[in-house]
Amino acid sequence: MQPMKKLDRILDRYASAENYLFALNDLRGIFPDTDPQTFKMLLSRAQRAGVLKRVCRGIYLYPRVDYPAGRVLFHSAAKLRADSFNYLSLETVLSDVGVISQVPLNWITLMSSGRSHIVNCGDFGHIEFIHTKRKPADVADQLSYDLDCRLWRASVKLALLDMKLTRRSTDLIDWSLADELI
């Protein structure tokens, strides 16, 4: 069977609304004996044919399933830094609870044990990872797991502390509402 057909068949069979994003290693498992250059060309052809859509470097979306469009950035962030301690914080959390009046469109912010980096996800937006030296045990009591986003989420108190520690602008924060939520 031709590699493109094999890729399409396998993804069509196993992809779902829950499992629609694939890292390079996930796709590589379909073609373990293919040399890197051929594999790269296959991914390029798959994108042109609409079998895959590139979200960002190393993450691909299978567009033929009904996926949660509003959660692609969150799910991509979880997949990109699966080996690091990450949690949603800063403007993303504060905007979600209304402490910041402006909603960041197509931009999410996370604290990460990995390096600071902004990942461009094309039409989907941007993922901003901000480095933290904190260990999970240091903030565990201020985190909750967000099943929809597949990421840990900071409390308002922790998000405000992260804003201060990372020296981000606090001009848009409604402090009276923030004080109520703390």
PDB file of C-alpha atoms in Angstrom:
ATOM      1  CA  MET A   1       0.000   0.000   0.000  1.00  0.00           C
ATOM      2  CA  GLN A   2       1.243   3.504  -0.811  1.00  0.00           C
ATOM      3  CA  PRO A   3       2.478   5.449   2.222  1.00  0.00           C
ATOM      4  CA  MET A   4      -0.064   8.274   1.766  1.00  0.00           C
ATOM      5  CA  LYS A   5      -2.969   5.823   1.651  1.00  0.00           C
ATOM      6  CA  LYS A   6      -1.587   3.960   4.648  1.00  0.00           C
ATOM      7  CA  LEU A   7      -1.307   7.191   6.648  1.00  0.00           C
ATOM      8  CA  ASP A   8      -4.817   8.276   5.687  1.00  0.00           C
ATOM      9  CA  ARG A   9      -6.345   4.870   6.523  1.00  0.00           C
ATOM     10  CA  ILE A  10      -4.668   4.603   9.903  1.00  0.00           C
ATOM     11  CA  LEU A  11      -5.566   8.152  10.903  1.00  0.00           C
ATOM     12  CA  ASP A  12      -9.129   7.717   9.652  1.00  0.00           C
ATOM     13  CA  ARG A  13      -9.459   4.580  11.734  1.00  0.00           C
ATOM     14  CA  TYR A  14      -7.883   5.797  14.975  1.00  0.00           C
ATOM     15  CA  ALA A  15      -8.325   9.578  15.072  1.00  0.00           C
ATOM     16  CA  SER A  16     -11.247  10.982  17.038  1.00  0.00           C
ATOM     17  CA  ALA A  17     -12.467  14.197  18.653  1.00  0.00           C
ATOM     18  CA  GLU A  18     -10.336  13.221  21.670  1.00  0.00           C
ATOM     19  CA  ASN A  19      -7.281  12.140  19.697  1.00  0.00           C
ATOM     20  CA  TYR A  20      -6.896  14.449  16.715  1.00  0.00           C
ATOM     21  CA  LEU A  21      -3.419  15.914  17.313  1.00  0.00           C
ATOM     22  CA  PHE A  22      -0.283  13.981  16.474  1.00  0.00           C
ATOM     23  CA  ALA A  23       3.338  14.675  17.305  1.00  0.00           C
ATOM     24  CA  LEU A  24       6.063  13.648  14.886  1.00  0.00           C
ATOM     25  CA  ASN A  25       6.858  10.601  17.012  1.00  0.00           C
ATOM     26  CA  ASP A  26       3.201   9.508  16.875  1.00  0.00           C
ATOM     27  CA  LEU A  27       3.268   9.623  13.084  1.00  0.00           C
ATOM     28  CA  ARG A  28       6.748   8.163  12.915  1.00  0.00           C
ATOM     29  CA  GLY A  29       5.393   5.016  14.554  1.00  0.00           C
ATOM     30  CA  ILE A  30       3.328   4.342  11.419  1.00  0.00           C
ATOM     31  CA  PHE A  31       6.506   4.290   9.292  1.00  0.00           C
ATOM     32  CA  PRO A  32       9.299   3.108  11.598  1.00  0.00           C
ATOM     33  CA  ASP A  33      11.616   1.961   8.799  1.00  0.00           C
ATOM     34  CA  THR A  34      11.281   5.050   6.597  1.00  0.00           C
ATOM     35  CA  ASP A  35      14.346   7.263   6.376  1.00  0.00           C
ATOM     36  CA  PRO A  36      13.972  10.807   7.787  1.00  0.00           C
ATOM     37  CA  GLN A  37      14.013  12.596   4.419  1.00  0.00           C
ATOM     38  CA  THR A  38      11.320  10.358   2.937  1.00  0.00           C
ATOM     39  CA  PHE A  39       9.230  10.760   6.085  1.00  0.00           C
ATOM     40  CA  LYS A  40       9.541  14.546   5.861  1.00  0.00           C
ATOM     41  CA  MET A  41       8.420  14.461   2.212  1.00  0.00           C
ATOM     42  CA  LEU A  42       5.459  12.254   3.148  1.00  0.00           C
ATOM     43  CA  LEU A  43       4.328  14.769   5.785  1.00  0.00           C
ATOM     44  CA  SER A  44       4.661  17.590   3.280  1.00  0.00           C
ATOM     45  CA  ARG A  45       2.560  15.706   0.732  1.00  0.00           C
ATOM     46  CA  ALA A  46      -0.005  14.845   3.416  1.00  0.00           C
ATOM     47  CA  GLN A  47      -0.374  18.550   4.221  1.00  0.00           C
ATOM     48  CA  ARG A  48      -0.837  19.510   0.575  1.00  0.00           C
ATOM     49  CA  ALA A  49      -3.433  16.753   0.159  1.00  0.00           C
ATOM     50  CA  GLY A  50      -5.362  17.880   3.264  1.00  0.00           C
ATOM     51  CA  VAL A  51      -4.723  14.658   5.163  1.00  0.00           C
ATOM     52  CA  LEU A  52      -2.826  16.597   7.852  1.00  0.00           C
ATOM     53  CA  LYS A  53      -2.796  20.225   8.923  1.00  0.00           C
ATOM     54  CA  ARG A  54       0.326  21.595  10.579  1.00  0.00           C
ATOM     55  CA  VAL A  55      -0.478  23.337  13.860  1.00  0.00           C
ATOM     56  CA  CYS A  56       3.103  24.183  14.762  1.00  0.00           C
ATOM     57  CA  ARG A  57       6.533  22.647  14.462  1.00  0.00           C
ATOM     58  CA  GLY A  58       6.174  18.979  15.323  1.00  0.00           C
ATOM     59  CA  ILE A  59       2.389  18.950  15.874  1.00  0.00           C
ATOM     60  CA  TYR A  60      -0.146  17.957  13.214  1.00  0.00           C
ATOM     61  CA  LEU A  61      -3.936  17.922  13.233  1.00  0.00           C
ATOM     62  CA  TYR A  62      -6.109  15.393  11.453  1.00  0.00           C
ATOM     63  CA  PRO A  63      -8.851  17.685  10.062  1.00  0.00           C
ATOM     64  CA  ARG A  64     -11.301  14.966   9.047  1.00  0.00           C
ATOM     65  CA  VAL A  65     -12.616  14.474  12.579  1.00  0.00           C
ATOM     66  CA  ASP A  66     -14.846  16.790  14.560  1.00  0.00           C
ATOM     67  CA  TYR A  67     -12.248  18.324  16.873  1.00  0.00           C
ATOM     68  CA  PRO A  68     -12.760  21.047  19.521  1.00  0.00           C
ATOM     69  CA  ALA A  69     -11.517  24.058  17.515  1.00  0.00           C
ATOM     70  CA  GLY A  70     -11.386  26.352  20.546  1.00  0.00           C
ATOM     71  CA  ARG A  71      -9.066  23.988  22.381  1.00  0.00           C
ATOM     72  CA  VAL A  72      -6.416  23.295  19.730  1.00  0.00           C
ATOM     73  CA  LEU A  73      -3.863  25.682  21.291  1.00  0.00           C
ATOM     74  CA  PHE A  74      -4.359  24.207  24.754  1.00  0.00           C
ATOM     75  CA  HIS A  75      -4.104  20.613  23.536  1.00  0.00           C
ATOM     76  CA  SER A  76      -1.058  21.480  21.419  1.00  0.00           C
ATOM     77  CA  ALA A  77       0.660  23.056  24.433  1.00  0.00           C
ATOM     78  CA  ALA A  78       0.026  19.914  26.460  1.00  0.00           C
ATOM     79  CA  LYS A  79       1.462  17.760  23.679  1.00  0.00           C
ATOM     80  CA  LEU A  80       4.466  20.031  23.005  1.00  0.00           C
ATOM     81  CA  ARG A  81       5.664  20.088  26.595  1.00  0.00           C
ATOM     82  CA  ALA A  82       4.390  16.739  27.848  1.00  0.00           C
ATOM     83  CA  ASP A  83       7.771  16.125  29.483  1.00  0.00           C
ATOM     84  CA  SER A  84       7.718  19.393  31.476  1.00  0.00           C
ATOM     85  CA  PHE A  85       5.734  20.794  34.387  1.00  0.00           C
ATOM     86  CA  ASN A  86       3.287  23.291  32.857  1.00  0.00           C
ATOM     87  CA  TYR A  87       0.226  25.136  34.019  1.00  0.00           C
ATOM     88  CA  LEU A  88      -2.067  27.778  32.566  1.00  0.00           C
ATOM     89  CA  SER A  89      -1.517  31.089  34.282  1.00  0.00           C
ATOM     90  CA  LEU A  90      -0.984  34.804  33.785  1.00  0.00           C
ATOM     91  CA  GLU A  91      -3.332  36.576  31.344  1.00  0.00           C
ATOM     92  CA  THR A  92      -5.067  33.378  30.242  1.00  0.00           C
ATOM     93  CA  VAL A  93      -6.342  32.497  33.725  1.00  0.00           C
ATOM     94  CA  LEU A  94      -7.071  36.089  34.728  1.00  0.00           C
ATOM     95  CA  SER A  95      -9.007  36.721  31.531  1.00  0.00           C
ATOM     96  CA  ASP A  96     -11.034  33.518  31.963  1.00  0.00           C
ATOM     97  CA  VAL A  97     -12.282  34.649  35.389  1.00  0.00           C
ATOM     98  CA  GLY A  98     -12.856  38.251  34.278  1.00  0.00           C
ATOM     99  CA  VAL A  99     -10.061  39.883  36.291  1.00  0.00           C
ATOM    100  CA  ILE A 100      -8.638  41.206  33.028  1.00  0.00           C
ATOM    101  CA  SER A 101     -11.283  42.818  30.875  1.00  0.00           C
ATOM    102  CA  GLN A 102      -9.603  42.093  27.553  1.00  0.00           C
ATOM    103  CA  VAL A 103      -9.611  38.537  26.292  1.00  0.00           C
ATOM    104  CA  PRO A 104      -6.343  37.540  24.602  1.00  0.00           C
ATOM    105  CA  LEU A 105      -7.421  36.190  21.224  1.00  0.00           C
ATOM    106  CA  ASN A 106      -5.584  33.142  19.969  1.00  0.00           C
ATOM    107  CA  TRP A 107      -2.876  33.536  22.608  1.00  0.00           C
ATOM    108  CA  ILE A 108      -2.408  31.390  25.687  1.00  0.00           C
ATOM    109  CA  THR A 109       0.142  31.786  28.474  1.00  0.00           C
ATOM    110  CA  LEU A 110       1.608  29.000  30.562  1.00  0.00           C
ATOM    111  CA  MET A 111       4.230  28.729  33.245  1.00  0.00           C
ATOM    112  CA  SER A 112       6.675  25.938  32.378  1.00  0.00           C
ATOM    113  CA  SER A 113       9.665  24.156  33.859  1.00  0.00           C
ATOM    114  CA  GLY A 114      11.010  24.243  30.295  1.00  0.00           C
ATOM    115  CA  ARG A 115      12.562  27.286  28.706  1.00  0.00           C
ATOM    116  CA  SER A 116      10.632  30.451  27.892  1.00  0.00           C
ATOM    117  CA  HIS A 117       9.473  30.419  24.309  1.00  0.00           C
ATOM    118  CA  ILE A 118       6.649  31.664  22.094  1.00  0.00           C
ATOM    119  CA  VAL A 119       5.369  29.025  19.693  1.00  0.00           C
ATOM    120  CA  ASN A 120       3.736  30.302  16.525  1.00  0.00           C
ATOM    121  CA  CYS A 121       0.789  28.079  15.631  1.00  0.00           C
ATOM    122  CA  GLY A 122      -0.168  29.900  12.420  1.00  0.00           C
ATOM    123  CA  ASP A 123      -3.918  30.396  12.050  1.00  0.00           C
ATOM    124  CA  PHE A 124      -4.494  28.875  15.492  1.00  0.00           C
ATOM    125  CA  GLY A 125      -2.526  31.569  17.351  1.00  0.00           C
ATOM    126  CA  HIS A 126       0.401  31.517  19.765  1.00  0.00           C
ATOM    127  CA  ILE A 127       1.439  29.575  22.833  1.00  0.00           C
ATOM    128  CA  GLU A 128       3.660  31.470  25.261  1.00  0.00           C
ATOM    129  CA  PHE A 129       5.685  29.392  27.700  1.00  0.00           C
ATOM    130  CA  ILE A 130       7.243  31.351  30.587  1.00  0.00           C
ATOM    131  CA  HIS A 131       9.983  29.570  32.546  1.00  0.00           C
ATOM    132  CA  THR A 132       9.458  28.923  36.237  1.00  0.00           C
ATOM    133  CA  LYS A 133      11.795  27.305  38.735  1.00  0.00           C
ATOM    134  CA  ARG A 134       8.878  26.194  40.881  1.00  0.00           C
ATOM    135  CA  LYS A 135       8.367  22.519  41.541  1.00  0.00           C
ATOM    136  CA  PRO A 136       4.875  20.977  41.342  1.00  0.00           C
ATOM    137  CA  ALA A 137       4.880  20.443  45.115  1.00  0.00           C
ATOM    138  CA  ASP A 138       5.427  24.189  45.656  1.00  0.00           C
ATOM    139  CA  VAL A 139       2.137  25.150  43.976  1.00  0.00           C
ATOM    140  CA  ALA A 140       0.068  21.940  44.056  1.00  0.00           C
ATOM    141  CA  ASP A 141      -2.488  23.424  46.441  1.00  0.00           C
ATOM    142  CA  GLN A 142      -3.105  26.287  43.998  1.00  0.00           C
ATOM    143  CA  LEU A 143      -3.570  24.179  40.873  1.00  0.00           C
ATOM    144  CA  SER A 144      -6.581  22.350  39.488  1.00  0.00           C
ATOM    145  CA  TYR A 145      -6.704  20.099  36.464  1.00  0.00           C
ATOM    146  CA  ASP A 146      -8.738  21.426  33.533  1.00  0.00           C
ATOM    147  CA  LEU A 147     -10.076  18.399  31.643  1.00  0.00           C
ATOM    148  CA  ASP A 148     -11.192  20.469  28.639  1.00  0.00           C
ATOM    149  CA  CYS A 149      -7.758  22.014  28.192  1.00  0.00           C
ATOM    150  CA  ARG A 150      -5.818  18.926  29.321  1.00  0.00           C
ATOM    151  CA  LEU A 151      -3.589  21.181  31.415  1.00  0.00           C
ATOM    152  CA  TRP A 152      -3.159  22.273  35.004  1.00  0.00           C
ATOM    153  CA  ARG A 153      -4.711  25.680  35.750  1.00  0.00           C
ATOM    154  CA  ALA A 154      -3.461  28.197  38.320  1.00  0.00           C
ATOM    155  CA  SER A 155      -5.736  29.758  40.905  1.00  0.00           C
ATOM    156  CA  VAL A 156      -6.370  33.494  40.605  1.00  0.00           C
ATOM    157  CA  LYS A 157      -3.998  34.081  43.515  1.00  0.00           C
ATOM    158  CA  LEU A 158      -1.190  32.127  41.830  1.00  0.00           C
ATOM    159  CA  ALA A 159      -1.829  33.784  38.443  1.00  0.00           C
ATOM    160  CA  LEU A 160      -1.557  37.227  40.080  1.00  0.00           C
ATOM    161  CA  LEU A 161       1.657  36.188  41.819  1.00  0.00           C
ATOM    162  CA  ASP A 162       3.025  34.899  38.501  1.00  0.00           C
ATOM    163  CA  MET A 163       2.165  38.260  36.893  1.00  0.00           C
ATOM    164  CA  LYS A 164       4.161  40.037  39.583  1.00  0.00           C
ATOM    165  CA  LEU A 165       7.136  37.639  39.517  1.00  0.00           C
ATOM    166  CA  THR A 166       7.404  37.743  35.720  1.00  0.00           C
ATOM    167  CA  ARG A 167       7.039  41.547  35.731  1.00  0.00           C
ATOM    168  CA  ARG A 168       4.131  41.550  33.310  1.00  0.00           C
ATOM    169  CA  SER A 169       1.916  44.585  32.994  1.00  0.00           C
ATOM    170  CA  THR A 170      -0.861  44.685  35.571  1.00  0.00           C
ATOM    171  CA  ASP A 171      -2.536  47.769  34.081  1.00  0.00           C
ATOM    172  CA  LEU A 172      -5.601  45.856  32.848  1.00  0.00           C
ATOM    173  CA  ILE A 173      -6.283  44.028  36.123  1.00  0.00           C
ATOM    174  CA  ASP A 174      -9.517  44.896  37.932  1.00  0.00           C
ATOM    175  CA  TRP A 175      -8.049  44.809  41.443  1.00  0.00           C
ATOM    176  CA  SER A 176     -11.415  45.040  43.226  1.00  0.00           C
ATOM    177  CA  LEU A 177     -12.572  41.861  41.460  1.00  0.00           C
ATOM    178  CA  ALA A 178      -9.200  40.206  41.980  1.00  0.00           C
ATOM    179  CA  ASP A 179      -9.386  40.871  45.732  1.00  0.00           C
ATOM    180  CA  GLU A 180     -12.848  39.280  45.851  1.00  0.00           C
ATOM    181  CA  LEU A 181     -11.609  36.115  44.139  1.00  0.00           C
ATOM    182  CA  ILE A 182      -8.548  35.666  46.324  1.00  0.00           C
TER     183      ILE A 182
END
